[in-house]
mmCIF file of C-alpha atoms and ligand atoms in Angstrom:
data_model
loop_
_atom_site.group_PDB
_atom_site.id
_atom_site.type_symbol
_atom_site.label_atom_id
_atom_site.label_comp_id
_atom_site.label_asym_id
_atom_site.label_seq_id
_atom_site.Cartn_x
_atom_site.Cartn_y
_atom_site.Cartn_z
ATOM 1 C CA MET A 1 -5.493 3.571 -70.534
ATOM 2 C CA LYS A 2 -4.320 -0.012 -70.110
ATOM 3 C CA ALA A 3 -0.944 -1.500 -69.204
ATOM 4 C CA SER A 4 1.626 -2.365 -71.886
ATOM 5 C CA ALA A 5 1.974 -6.071 -72.667
ATOM 6 C CA PHE A 6 3.931 -8.037 -70.054
ATOM 7 C CA ASP A 7 4.873 -11.611 -69.217
ATOM 8 C CA TYR A 8 3.403 -13.160 -66.104
ATOM 9 C CA ALA A 9 5.023 -15.632 -63.689
ATOM 10 C CA ARG A 10 3.505 -17.165 -60.569
ATOM 11 C CA PRO A 11 6.339 -18.719 -58.539
ATOM 12 C CA THR A 12 5.609 -21.544 -56.111
ATOM 13 C CA SER A 13 8.424 -20.821 -53.650
ATOM 14 C CA VAL A 14 10.445 -17.853 -52.406
ATOM 15 C CA ALA A 15 13.549 -19.423 -54.009
ATOM 16 C CA ASN A 16 11.729 -19.606 -57.349
ATOM 17 C CA ALA A 17 10.579 -15.975 -57.025
ATOM 18 C CA LEU A 18 14.169 -14.875 -56.309
ATOM 19 C CA GLN A 19 15.448 -16.796 -59.377
ATOM 20 C CA LEU A 20 12.964 -14.863 -61.518
ATOM 21 C CA LEU A 21 13.961 -11.525 -59.984
ATOM 22 C CA VAL A 22 17.658 -12.295 -60.543
ATOM 23 C CA ALA A 23 16.993 -13.361 -64.143
ATOM 24 C CA HIS A 24 14.991 -10.236 -65.052
ATOM 25 C CA GLY A 25 16.533 -7.577 -62.759
ATOM 26 C CA ASP A 26 14.853 -4.176 -62.986
ATOM 27 C CA LYS A 27 12.677 -5.362 -65.915
ATOM 28 C CA ALA A 28 10.598 -7.397 -63.419
ATOM 29 C CA ARG A 29 8.116 -6.195 -60.787
ATOM 30 C CA VAL A 30 6.747 -8.120 -57.833
ATOM 31 C CA LEU A 31 2.944 -8.238 -57.631
ATOM 32 C CA SER A 32 1.388 -8.488 -54.138
ATOM 33 C CA GLY A 33 -2.071 -6.975 -53.723
ATOM 34 C CA GLY A 34 -1.766 -4.988 -56.951
ATOM 35 C CA GLN A 35 -3.449 -1.920 -55.429
ATOM 36 C CA SER A 36 -0.568 0.406 -56.265
ATOM 37 C CA LEU A 37 1.221 -1.563 -58.989
ATOM 38 C CA MET A 38 -1.751 -2.076 -61.311
ATOM 39 C CA PRO A 39 -2.897 1.587 -61.311
ATOM 40 C CA ALA A 40 0.712 2.659 -62.013
ATOM 41 C CA MET A 41 0.922 0.155 -64.904
ATOM 42 C CA ASN A 42 -2.473 1.143 -66.288
ATOM 43 C CA LEU A 43 -1.382 4.790 -66.285
ATOM 44 C CA ARG A 44 1.893 3.642 -67.942
ATOM 45 C CA LEU A 45 3.910 5.286 -65.203
ATOM 46 C CA ILE A 46 5.805 1.981 -65.200
ATOM 47 C CA SER A 47 5.918 -0.758 -67.849
ATOM 48 C CA PRO A 48 7.659 -3.868 -66.509
ATOM 49 C CA ASP A 49 8.420 -6.714 -68.944
ATOM 50 C CA VAL A 50 7.606 -9.385 -66.345
ATOM 51 C CA ILE A 51 5.245 -9.518 -63.404
ATOM 52 C CA VAL A 52 6.266 -11.909 -60.624
ATOM 53 C CA ASP A 53 3.017 -12.653 -58.783
ATOM 54 C CA ILE A 54 3.915 -13.837 -55.257
ATOM 55 C CA GLY A 55 0.276 -14.508 -54.270
ATOM 56 C CA ASP A 56 0.859 -18.284 -53.863
ATOM 57 C CA LEU A 57 3.724 -17.925 -51.375
ATOM 58 C CA SER A 58 1.715 -18.755 -48.266
ATOM 59 C CA GLU A 59 4.896 -18.726 -46.101
ATOM 60 C CA LEU A 60 4.883 -14.929 -46.574
ATOM 61 C CA ARG A 61 1.424 -14.589 -45.029
ATOM 62 C CA GLY A 62 0.452 -14.367 -41.355
ATOM 63 C CA ILE A 63 1.132 -12.872 -37.942
ATOM 64 C CA SER A 64 3.068 -14.756 -35.252
ATOM 65 C CA LEU A 65 4.575 -14.136 -31.826
ATOM 66 C CA SER A 66 8.059 -15.477 -31.272
ATOM 67 C CA GLY A 67 9.924 -14.619 -28.050
ATOM 68 C CA ASP A 68 9.923 -10.863 -27.658
ATOM 69 C CA ARG A 69 9.105 -10.136 -31.320
ATOM 70 C CA LEU A 70 5.916 -9.992 -33.352
ATOM 71 C CA SER A 71 6.465 -11.116 -36.931
ATOM 72 C CA ILE A 72 4.199 -10.074 -39.827
ATOM 73 C CA GLY A 73 4.594 -11.737 -43.227
ATOM 74 C CA ALA A 74 4.837 -9.491 -46.289
ATOM 75 C CA LEU A 75 1.636 -10.868 -47.832
ATOM 76 C CA THR A 76 -0.465 -10.130 -44.750
ATOM 77 C CA ARG A 77 -3.309 -7.943 -45.991
ATOM 78 C CA HIS A 78 -4.405 -4.640 -44.472
ATOM 79 C CA VAL A 79 -7.718 -6.233 -43.428
ATOM 80 C CA ASP A 80 -5.822 -8.998 -41.579
ATOM 81 C CA LEU A 81 -3.927 -6.365 -39.575
ATOM 82 C CA LEU A 82 -7.148 -4.531 -38.815
ATOM 83 C CA GLN A 83 -8.888 -7.665 -37.525
ATOM 84 C CA SER A 84 -5.967 -9.335 -35.734
ATOM 85 C CA PRO A 85 -6.252 -9.717 -31.922
ATOM 86 C CA GLU A 86 -2.421 -10.133 -31.716
ATOM 87 C CA ILE A 87 -1.909 -6.814 -33.484
ATOM 88 C CA ALA A 88 -4.549 -5.115 -31.303
ATOM 89 C CA ALA A 89 -2.785 -6.406 -28.162
ATOM 90 C CA GLN A 90 0.883 -6.038 -29.171
ATOM 91 C CA ALA A 91 0.882 -3.227 -31.749
ATOM 92 C CA PRO A 92 -2.343 -1.213 -31.310
ATOM 93 C CA LEU A 93 -0.756 1.646 -33.277
ATOM 94 C CA LEU A 94 -1.143 -0.513 -36.396
ATOM 95 C CA THR A 95 -4.798 -1.280 -35.686
ATOM 96 C CA GLN A 96 -5.487 2.430 -35.379
ATOM 97 C CA ALA A 97 -3.481 3.341 -38.476
ATOM 98 C CA VAL A 98 -4.793 0.687 -40.867
ATOM 99 C CA ALA A 99 -8.339 1.947 -40.388
ATOM 100 C CA HIS A 100 -7.139 5.072 -42.265
ATOM 101 C CA VAL A 101 -5.629 3.170 -45.203
ATOM 102 C CA ALA A 102 -7.952 3.565 -48.183
ATOM 103 C CA HIS A 103 -11.316 1.744 -48.163
ATOM 104 C CA PRO A 104 -12.450 -1.840 -47.486
ATOM 105 C CA ALA A 105 -12.041 -2.920 -51.142
ATOM 106 C CA VAL A 106 -8.384 -1.795 -51.151
ATOM 107 C CA ARG A 107 -7.728 -3.121 -47.633
ATOM 108 C CA ASN A 108 -9.072 -6.528 -48.676
ATOM 109 C CA ARG A 109 -6.277 -6.914 -51.249
ATOM 110 C CA GLY A 110 -3.446 -4.530 -50.292
ATOM 111 C CA THR A 111 -0.592 -6.017 -48.241
ATOM 112 C CA ILE A 112 1.858 -4.692 -45.682
ATOM 113 C CA GLY A 113 4.815 -5.764 -47.845
ATOM 114 C CA GLY A 114 3.379 -3.942 -50.855
ATOM 115 C CA SER A 115 2.727 -0.805 -48.862
ATOM 116 C CA LEU A 116 6.272 -0.727 -47.428
ATOM 117 C CA ALA A 117 7.957 -1.551 -50.755
ATOM 118 C CA HIS A 118 5.842 1.104 -52.503
ATOM 119 C CA ALA A 119 7.025 3.707 -49.933
ATOM 120 C CA ASP A 120 4.520 6.452 -50.604
ATOM 121 C CA PRO A 121 5.546 9.268 -48.223
ATOM 122 C CA ALA A 122 1.856 9.868 -47.403
ATOM 123 C CA SER A 123 1.280 6.219 -46.417
ATOM 124 C CA GLU A 124 0.370 5.251 -42.895
ATOM 125 C CA LEU A 125 2.216 1.937 -42.506
ATOM 126 C CA PRO A 126 5.775 3.125 -43.250
ATOM 127 C CA ALA A 127 5.424 5.780 -40.518
ATOM 128 C CA CYS A 128 4.119 3.156 -38.076
ATOM 129 C CA MET A 129 7.092 0.896 -38.832
ATOM 130 C CA VAL A 130 9.520 3.688 -37.944
ATOM 131 C CA ALA A 131 7.537 4.621 -34.804
ATOM 132 C CA LEU A 132 7.495 0.984 -33.672
ATOM 133 C CA ASP A 133 11.221 0.583 -34.386
ATOM 134 C CA ALA A 134 10.486 -2.325 -36.723
ATOM 135 C CA THR A 135 13.037 -4.431 -38.561
ATOM 136 C CA ILE A 136 12.298 -5.130 -42.211
ATOM 137 C CA ILE A 137 13.530 -8.478 -43.481
ATOM 138 C CA VAL A 138 14.427 -8.806 -47.156
ATOM 139 C CA ARG A 139 15.904 -11.728 -49.092
ATOM 140 C CA GLY A 140 17.938 -11.661 -52.292
ATOM 141 C CA PRO A 141 20.578 -13.633 -54.153
ATOM 142 C CA ALA A 142 23.159 -12.818 -51.452
ATOM 143 C CA GLY A 143 20.895 -14.028 -48.614
ATOM 144 C CA GLU A 144 18.837 -12.240 -45.996
ATOM 145 C CA ARG A 145 19.210 -8.649 -44.774
ATOM 146 C CA ARG A 146 17.609 -7.140 -41.684
ATOM 147 C CA ILE A 147 17.068 -3.417 -42.154
ATOM 148 C CA ALA A 148 15.913 -0.977 -39.476
ATOM 149 C CA ALA A 149 12.721 0.727 -40.681
ATOM 150 C CA GLU A 150 14.421 4.086 -40.136
ATOM 151 C CA GLU A 151 17.023 3.123 -42.785
ATOM 152 C CA PHE A 152 14.612 1.367 -45.162
ATOM 153 C CA PHE A 153 12.771 4.393 -46.605
ATOM 154 C CA THR A 154 15.205 6.424 -48.693
ATOM 155 C CA GLY A 155 12.964 8.836 -50.646
ATOM 156 C CA THR A 156 9.655 9.225 -52.462
ATOM 157 C CA TYR A 157 8.742 5.697 -53.652
ATOM 158 C CA GLN A 158 12.311 4.645 -52.844
ATOM 159 C CA THR A 159 13.614 2.075 -50.397
ATOM 160 C CA ALA A 160 16.758 0.131 -49.550
ATOM 161 C CA LEU A 161 15.340 -2.873 -51.520
ATOM 162 C CA SER A 162 17.230 -3.788 -54.676
ATOM 163 C CA PRO A 163 15.241 -5.019 -57.733
ATOM 164 C CA GLN A 164 16.519 -8.550 -57.030
ATOM 165 C CA GLU A 165 15.243 -8.626 -53.448
ATOM 166 C CA LEU A 166 11.919 -9.635 -51.982
ATOM 167 C CA LEU A 167 10.474 -8.104 -48.833
ATOM 168 C CA ILE A 168 9.779 -11.161 -46.657
ATOM 169 C CA SER A 169 8.414 -9.906 -43.341
ATOM 170 C CA VAL A 170 8.630 -7.271 -40.631
ATOM 171 C CA GLU A 171 9.457 -7.803 -36.981
ATOM 172 C CA LEU A 172 8.212 -5.558 -34.193
ATOM 173 C CA PRO A 173 9.554 -5.454 -30.645
ATOM 174 C CA LEU A 174 6.804 -6.145 -28.098
ATOM 175 C CA PRO A 175 5.595 -3.031 -26.259
ATOM 176 C CA ARG A 176 7.346 -2.076 -23.027
ATOM 177 C CA GLU A 177 5.575 -1.643 -19.725
ATOM 178 C CA ASN A 178 3.690 1.700 -19.669
ATOM 179 C CA ALA A 179 3.686 1.879 -23.467
ATOM 180 C CA ALA A 180 1.136 4.109 -25.180
ATOM 181 C CA CYS A 181 0.505 5.032 -28.788
ATOM 182 C CA PHE A 182 -1.187 7.746 -30.800
ATOM 183 C CA PHE A 183 -2.204 7.960 -34.448
ATOM 184 C CA GLN A 184 -3.944 10.781 -36.236
ATOM 185 C CA GLU A 185 -3.962 12.254 -39.720
ATOM 186 C CA PHE A 186 -5.546 15.093 -41.641
ATOM 187 C CA ALA A 187 -7.050 13.972 -44.965
ATOM 188 C CA ARG A 188 -9.717 15.532 -47.166
ATOM 189 C CA ARG A 189 -11.940 12.460 -46.738
ATOM 190 C CA HIS A 190 -11.551 9.410 -44.524
ATOM 191 C CA GLY A 191 -9.504 6.869 -46.496
ATOM 192 C CA ASP A 192 -7.704 9.420 -48.655
ATOM 193 C CA TYR A 193 -3.943 9.689 -48.454
ATOM 194 C CA ALA A 194 -2.978 12.039 -45.619
ATOM 195 C CA ILE A 195 -2.157 15.727 -46.018
ATOM 196 C CA ALA A 196 -0.230 15.430 -42.760
ATOM 197 C CA GLY A 197 -0.176 12.695 -40.132
ATOM 198 C CA VAL A 198 1.619 11.367 -37.086
ATOM 199 C CA ALA A 199 2.231 7.885 -35.692
ATOM 200 C CA ALA A 200 3.727 7.814 -32.197
ATOM 201 C CA GLN A 201 4.870 5.202 -29.718
ATOM 202 C CA ALA A 202 5.753 6.305 -26.195
ATOM 203 C CA THR A 203 6.785 4.984 -22.811
ATOM 204 C CA LEU A 204 5.098 6.928 -20.025
ATOM 205 C CA GLN A 205 6.795 7.806 -16.761
ATOM 206 C CA GLU A 206 5.470 9.939 -13.905
ATOM 207 C CA GLY A 207 3.215 12.129 -16.036
ATOM 208 C CA GLY A 208 5.843 12.511 -18.787
ATOM 209 C CA PHE A 209 7.783 10.416 -21.277
ATOM 210 C CA SER A 210 10.866 8.258 -20.820
ATOM 211 C CA ASP A 211 10.772 7.472 -24.560
ATOM 212 C CA LEU A 212 8.857 9.053 -27.431
ATOM 213 C CA ARG A 213 9.101 8.066 -31.097
ATOM 214 C CA MET A 214 6.952 10.536 -33.002
ATOM 215 C CA VAL A 215 6.919 9.959 -36.769
ATOM 216 C CA PHE A 216 5.343 12.471 -39.138
ATOM 217 C CA PHE A 217 4.231 11.502 -42.639
ATOM 218 C CA ALA A 218 3.152 13.362 -45.789
ATOM 219 C CA VAL A 219 5.453 16.187 -44.697
ATOM 220 C CA GLY A 220 8.646 15.042 -46.442
ATOM 221 C CA ASP A 221 9.926 12.504 -48.929
ATOM 222 C CA ARG A 222 9.818 9.706 -46.304
ATOM 223 C CA PRO A 223 8.552 9.168 -42.740
ATOM 224 C CA VAL A 224 10.245 11.687 -40.423
ATOM 225 C CA LEU A 225 11.261 10.479 -36.950
ATOM 226 C CA ALA A 226 11.073 13.845 -35.178
ATOM 227 C CA LYS A 227 14.275 14.713 -33.322
ATOM 228 C CA SER A 228 12.353 17.628 -31.807
ATOM 229 C CA ALA A 229 10.271 15.108 -29.819
ATOM 230 C CA ASN A 230 13.413 14.350 -27.774
ATOM 231 C CA ARG A 231 12.832 17.718 -26.096
ATOM 232 C CA LEU A 232 9.748 16.154 -24.490
ATOM 233 C CA VAL A 233 11.582 13.166 -22.984
ATOM 234 C CA ASN A 234 12.581 13.002 -19.305
ATOM 235 C CA VAL A 235 11.232 16.506 -18.584
ATOM 236 C CA ALA A 236 8.090 17.857 -16.926
ATOM 237 C CA ILE A 237 5.790 18.719 -19.814
ATOM 238 C CA ASN A 238 4.444 22.258 -19.593
ATOM 239 C CA PRO A 239 3.346 24.829 -22.207
ATOM 240 C CA LEU A 240 6.864 26.259 -22.594
ATOM 241 C CA VAL A 241 8.442 22.848 -23.180
ATOM 242 C CA LEU A 242 5.736 22.034 -25.721
ATOM 243 C CA SER A 243 6.213 25.378 -27.519
ATOM 244 C CA ASP A 244 9.945 24.736 -27.723
ATOM 245 C CA ALA A 245 9.362 21.269 -29.255
ATOM 246 C CA SER A 246 6.775 22.710 -31.629
ATOM 247 C CA ARG A 247 9.130 25.444 -32.851
ATOM 248 C CA ALA A 248 11.914 22.872 -33.316
ATOM 249 C CA LEU A 249 9.520 20.626 -35.265
ATOM 250 C CA GLY A 250 8.673 23.508 -37.610
ATOM 251 C CA GLU A 251 12.391 23.988 -38.311
ATOM 252 C CA GLU A 252 13.032 20.260 -38.688
ATOM 253 C CA LEU A 253 10.319 19.488 -41.243
ATOM 254 C CA ASP A 254 10.783 20.254 -44.917
ATOM 255 C CA PRO A 255 7.357 19.629 -46.486
ATOM 256 C CA GLN A 256 6.494 20.206 -50.131
ATOM 257 C CA ASP A 257 3.780 22.306 -51.748
ATOM 258 C CA ASP A 258 1.318 20.352 -53.879
ATOM 259 C CA GLN A 259 -2.327 20.541 -55.002
ATOM 260 C CA GLN A 260 -3.489 19.382 -51.571
ATOM 261 C CA ALA A 261 -1.661 21.831 -49.298
ATOM 262 C CA SER A 262 1.138 24.352 -49.085
ATOM 263 C CA ALA A 263 4.323 23.562 -47.167
ATOM 264 C CA ALA A 264 3.311 26.177 -44.556
ATOM 265 C CA MET A 265 -0.060 24.501 -44.034
ATOM 266 C CA ARG A 266 1.563 21.086 -43.644
ATOM 267 C CA ARG A 267 4.013 22.475 -41.081
ATOM 268 C CA HIS A 268 1.115 24.068 -39.192
ATOM 269 C CA LEU A 269 -0.881 20.810 -39.220
ATOM 270 C CA ALA A 270 2.140 18.865 -37.966
ATOM 271 C CA LYS A 271 2.439 21.245 -34.999
ATOM 272 C CA ILE A 272 -1.243 20.732 -34.193
ATOM 273 C CA LEU A 273 -0.719 16.969 -34.349
ATOM 274 C CA LEU A 274 2.264 17.266 -32.010
ATOM 275 C CA ALA A 275 0.176 19.088 -29.392
ATOM 276 C CA ARG A 276 -2.749 16.667 -29.736
ATOM 277 C CA CYS A 277 -0.454 13.680 -29.517
ATOM 278 C CA VAL A 278 1.185 14.900 -26.307
ATOM 279 C CA GLY A 279 -2.176 15.791 -24.742
ATOM 280 C CA VAL A 280 -3.767 12.439 -25.561
ATOM 281 C CA LEU A 281 -0.746 10.385 -24.478
ATOM 282 C CA LEU A 282 -0.505 12.220 -21.149
ATOM 283 C CA GLY A 283 -4.271 12.202 -20.657
ATOM 284 C CA ARG A 284 -4.415 15.980 -20.186
ATOM 285 C CA PRO A 285 -4.425 18.914 -22.609
ATOM 286 C CA VAL A 286 -1.133 20.855 -22.669
ATOM 287 C CA PRO A 287 -1.711 24.303 -24.155
ATOM 288 C CA ASN A 288 1.019 25.386 -26.533
ATOM 289 C CA ALA A 289 2.359 28.720 -25.285
ATOM 290 C CA SER A 290 3.099 30.041 -28.789
ATOM 291 C CA GLU A 291 0.486 28.500 -31.094
ATOM 292 C CA PRO A 292 -3.309 28.537 -30.972
ATOM 293 C CA VAL A 293 -4.455 24.901 -30.998
HETATM 294 P P1 FAD B 301 1.355 -3.889 -55.021
HETATM 295 O O1 FAD B 301 0.504 -2.864 -55.647
HETATM 296 O O2 FAD B 301 1.225 -5.279 -55.505
HETATM 297 O O3 FAD B 301 2.909 -3.480 -55.104
HETATM 298 C C1 FAD B 301 3.309 -2.167 -54.791
HETATM 299 C C2 FAD B 301 4.825 -2.041 -55.061
HETATM 300 O O4 FAD B 301 5.570 -2.813 -54.135
HETATM 301 C C3 FAD B 301 5.250 -2.564 -56.449
HETATM 302 O O5 FAD B 301 6.337 -1.801 -56.895
HETATM 303 C C4 FAD B 301 5.699 -3.980 -56.157
HETATM 304 O O6 FAD B 301 6.620 -4.472 -57.098
HETATM 305 C C5 FAD B 301 6.344 -3.838 -54.783
HETATM 306 N N1 FAD B 301 6.215 -5.016 -53.932
HETATM 307 C C6 FAD B 301 5.044 -5.533 -53.461
HETATM 308 N N2 FAD B 301 5.297 -6.549 -52.616
HETATM 309 C C7 FAD B 301 6.641 -6.690 -52.573
HETATM 310 C C8 FAD B 301 7.507 -7.576 -51.866
HETATM 311 N N3 FAD B 301 7.048 -8.503 -51.017
HETATM 312 N N4 FAD B 301 8.853 -7.447 -52.059
HETATM 313 C C9 FAD B 301 9.330 -6.501 -52.897
HETATM 314 N N5 FAD B 301 8.562 -5.623 -53.571
HETATM 315 C C10 FAD B 301 7.224 -5.715 -53.409
HETATM 316 N N6 FAD B 301 -2.210 3.326 -49.186
HETATM 317 C C11 FAD B 301 -2.020 3.990 -48.036
HETATM 318 O O7 FAD B 301 -1.028 3.746 -47.358
HETATM 319 N N7 FAD B 301 -2.935 4.923 -47.597
HETATM 320 C C12 FAD B 301 -4.046 5.228 -48.295
HETATM 321 O O8 FAD B 301 -4.841 6.061 -47.858
HETATM 322 C C13 FAD B 301 -4.256 4.555 -49.537
HETATM 323 N N8 FAD B 301 -5.339 4.829 -50.302
HETATM 324 C C14 FAD B 301 -5.510 4.141 -51.481
HETATM 325 C C15 FAD B 301 -6.651 4.413 -52.240
HETATM 326 C C16 FAD B 301 -6.860 3.730 -53.427
HETATM 327 C C17 FAD B 301 -8.091 4.036 -54.239
HETATM 328 C C18 FAD B 301 -5.921 2.731 -53.861
HETATM 329 C C19 FAD B 301 -6.140 1.963 -55.143
HETATM 330 C C20 FAD B 301 -4.799 2.451 -53.106
HETATM 331 C C21 FAD B 301 -4.582 3.155 -51.902
HETATM 332 N N9 FAD B 301 -3.469 2.897 -51.117
HETATM 333 C C22 FAD B 301 -3.295 3.583 -49.941
HETATM 334 C C23 FAD B 301 -2.445 1.910 -51.518
HETATM 335 C C24 FAD B 301 -2.704 0.569 -50.866
HETATM 336 O O9 FAD B 301 -2.463 0.620 -49.481
HETATM 337 C C25 FAD B 301 -1.800 -0.517 -51.466
HETATM 338 O O10 FAD B 301 -2.335 -1.716 -51.059
HETATM 339 C C26 FAD B 301 -0.346 -0.522 -51.068
HETATM 340 O O11 FAD B 301 0.292 0.713 -51.280
HETATM 341 C C27 FAD B 301 0.436 -1.518 -51.920
HETATM 342 O O12 FAD B 301 0.171 -2.795 -51.479
HETATM 343 P P2 FAD B 301 -0.110 -3.938 -52.509
HETATM 344 O O13 FAD B 301 -0.041 -5.211 -51.741
HETATM 345 O O14 FAD B 301 -1.359 -3.648 -53.234
HETATM 346 O O15 FAD B 301 1.204 -3.869 -53.452
#
């Protein structure tokens, strides 16, 4: 199948792109890397009247350090994240996660802005943004908005972006002293969308955690910042504490059944990821008193 006919515009500035989005409203779609938009159009899941191709907006591309923030432009491609020394030093969680996003051909074109705006609940980057406590910067006719990543993802393929807004960049706080991160996912093949995954950012303190943001993905309609992980903060981690957090995680998650896995299997995989994450971050295995790992 091929896409329905559409008009094509290639703006030369962000202001020009916003004018087009205001003029066409929800009949227009922004084109970044095209790796999710074009398949959806070819399958006629969506049929926009106008494509606004932002590929020439070089001000939306690149990674820069400014004060205590790392800024990543919306058009920065997955491959740029993977190869960036700044990302490896300041946000190693992203380096680890991007290696699991699709395959080189997709990573060569797909962008961080496209991935976040697309908001697939099984995507790696949205979960990382929540784990890293990122701020997502969007611009529209009423000016700029700064949205906490935790508030940005509102459902399956849904975000706080309005059709007249453009995702401009994301900002990440620099890691604290004693920061550590963990990323792992279960997928049928490397590069497939996850069946269940976790992205975590922690601050270590005396063999435990003084802060732990553990974000599960592919187990709900958006990335889930696990409240149950708070049970692991500022306590001595032992098998009973881990079992308690694991049980609370099982109650907190509300995964769906689909062709890939049942809800029960996803919940089980998330608990395994929790135990692995804690063990790797602390540098020692912590047996879960109630679950075989
Ligand atoms: P596009 O496809 O251009 O756009 C996606 C959506 O975001 C569209 O609705 C578009 O209008 C909107 N949009 C794009 N940029 C902006 C912006 N700046 N402001 C506002 N709206 C915007 N992704 C994963 O996370 N994990 C995977 O394992 C994975 N596997 C894949 C396997 C295959 C075979 C393919 C084809 C894709 C896969 N993807 C995967 C998706 C890939 O990561 C895409 O690159 C990404 O989801 C979208 O980025 P894009 O730049 O291609 O965006």
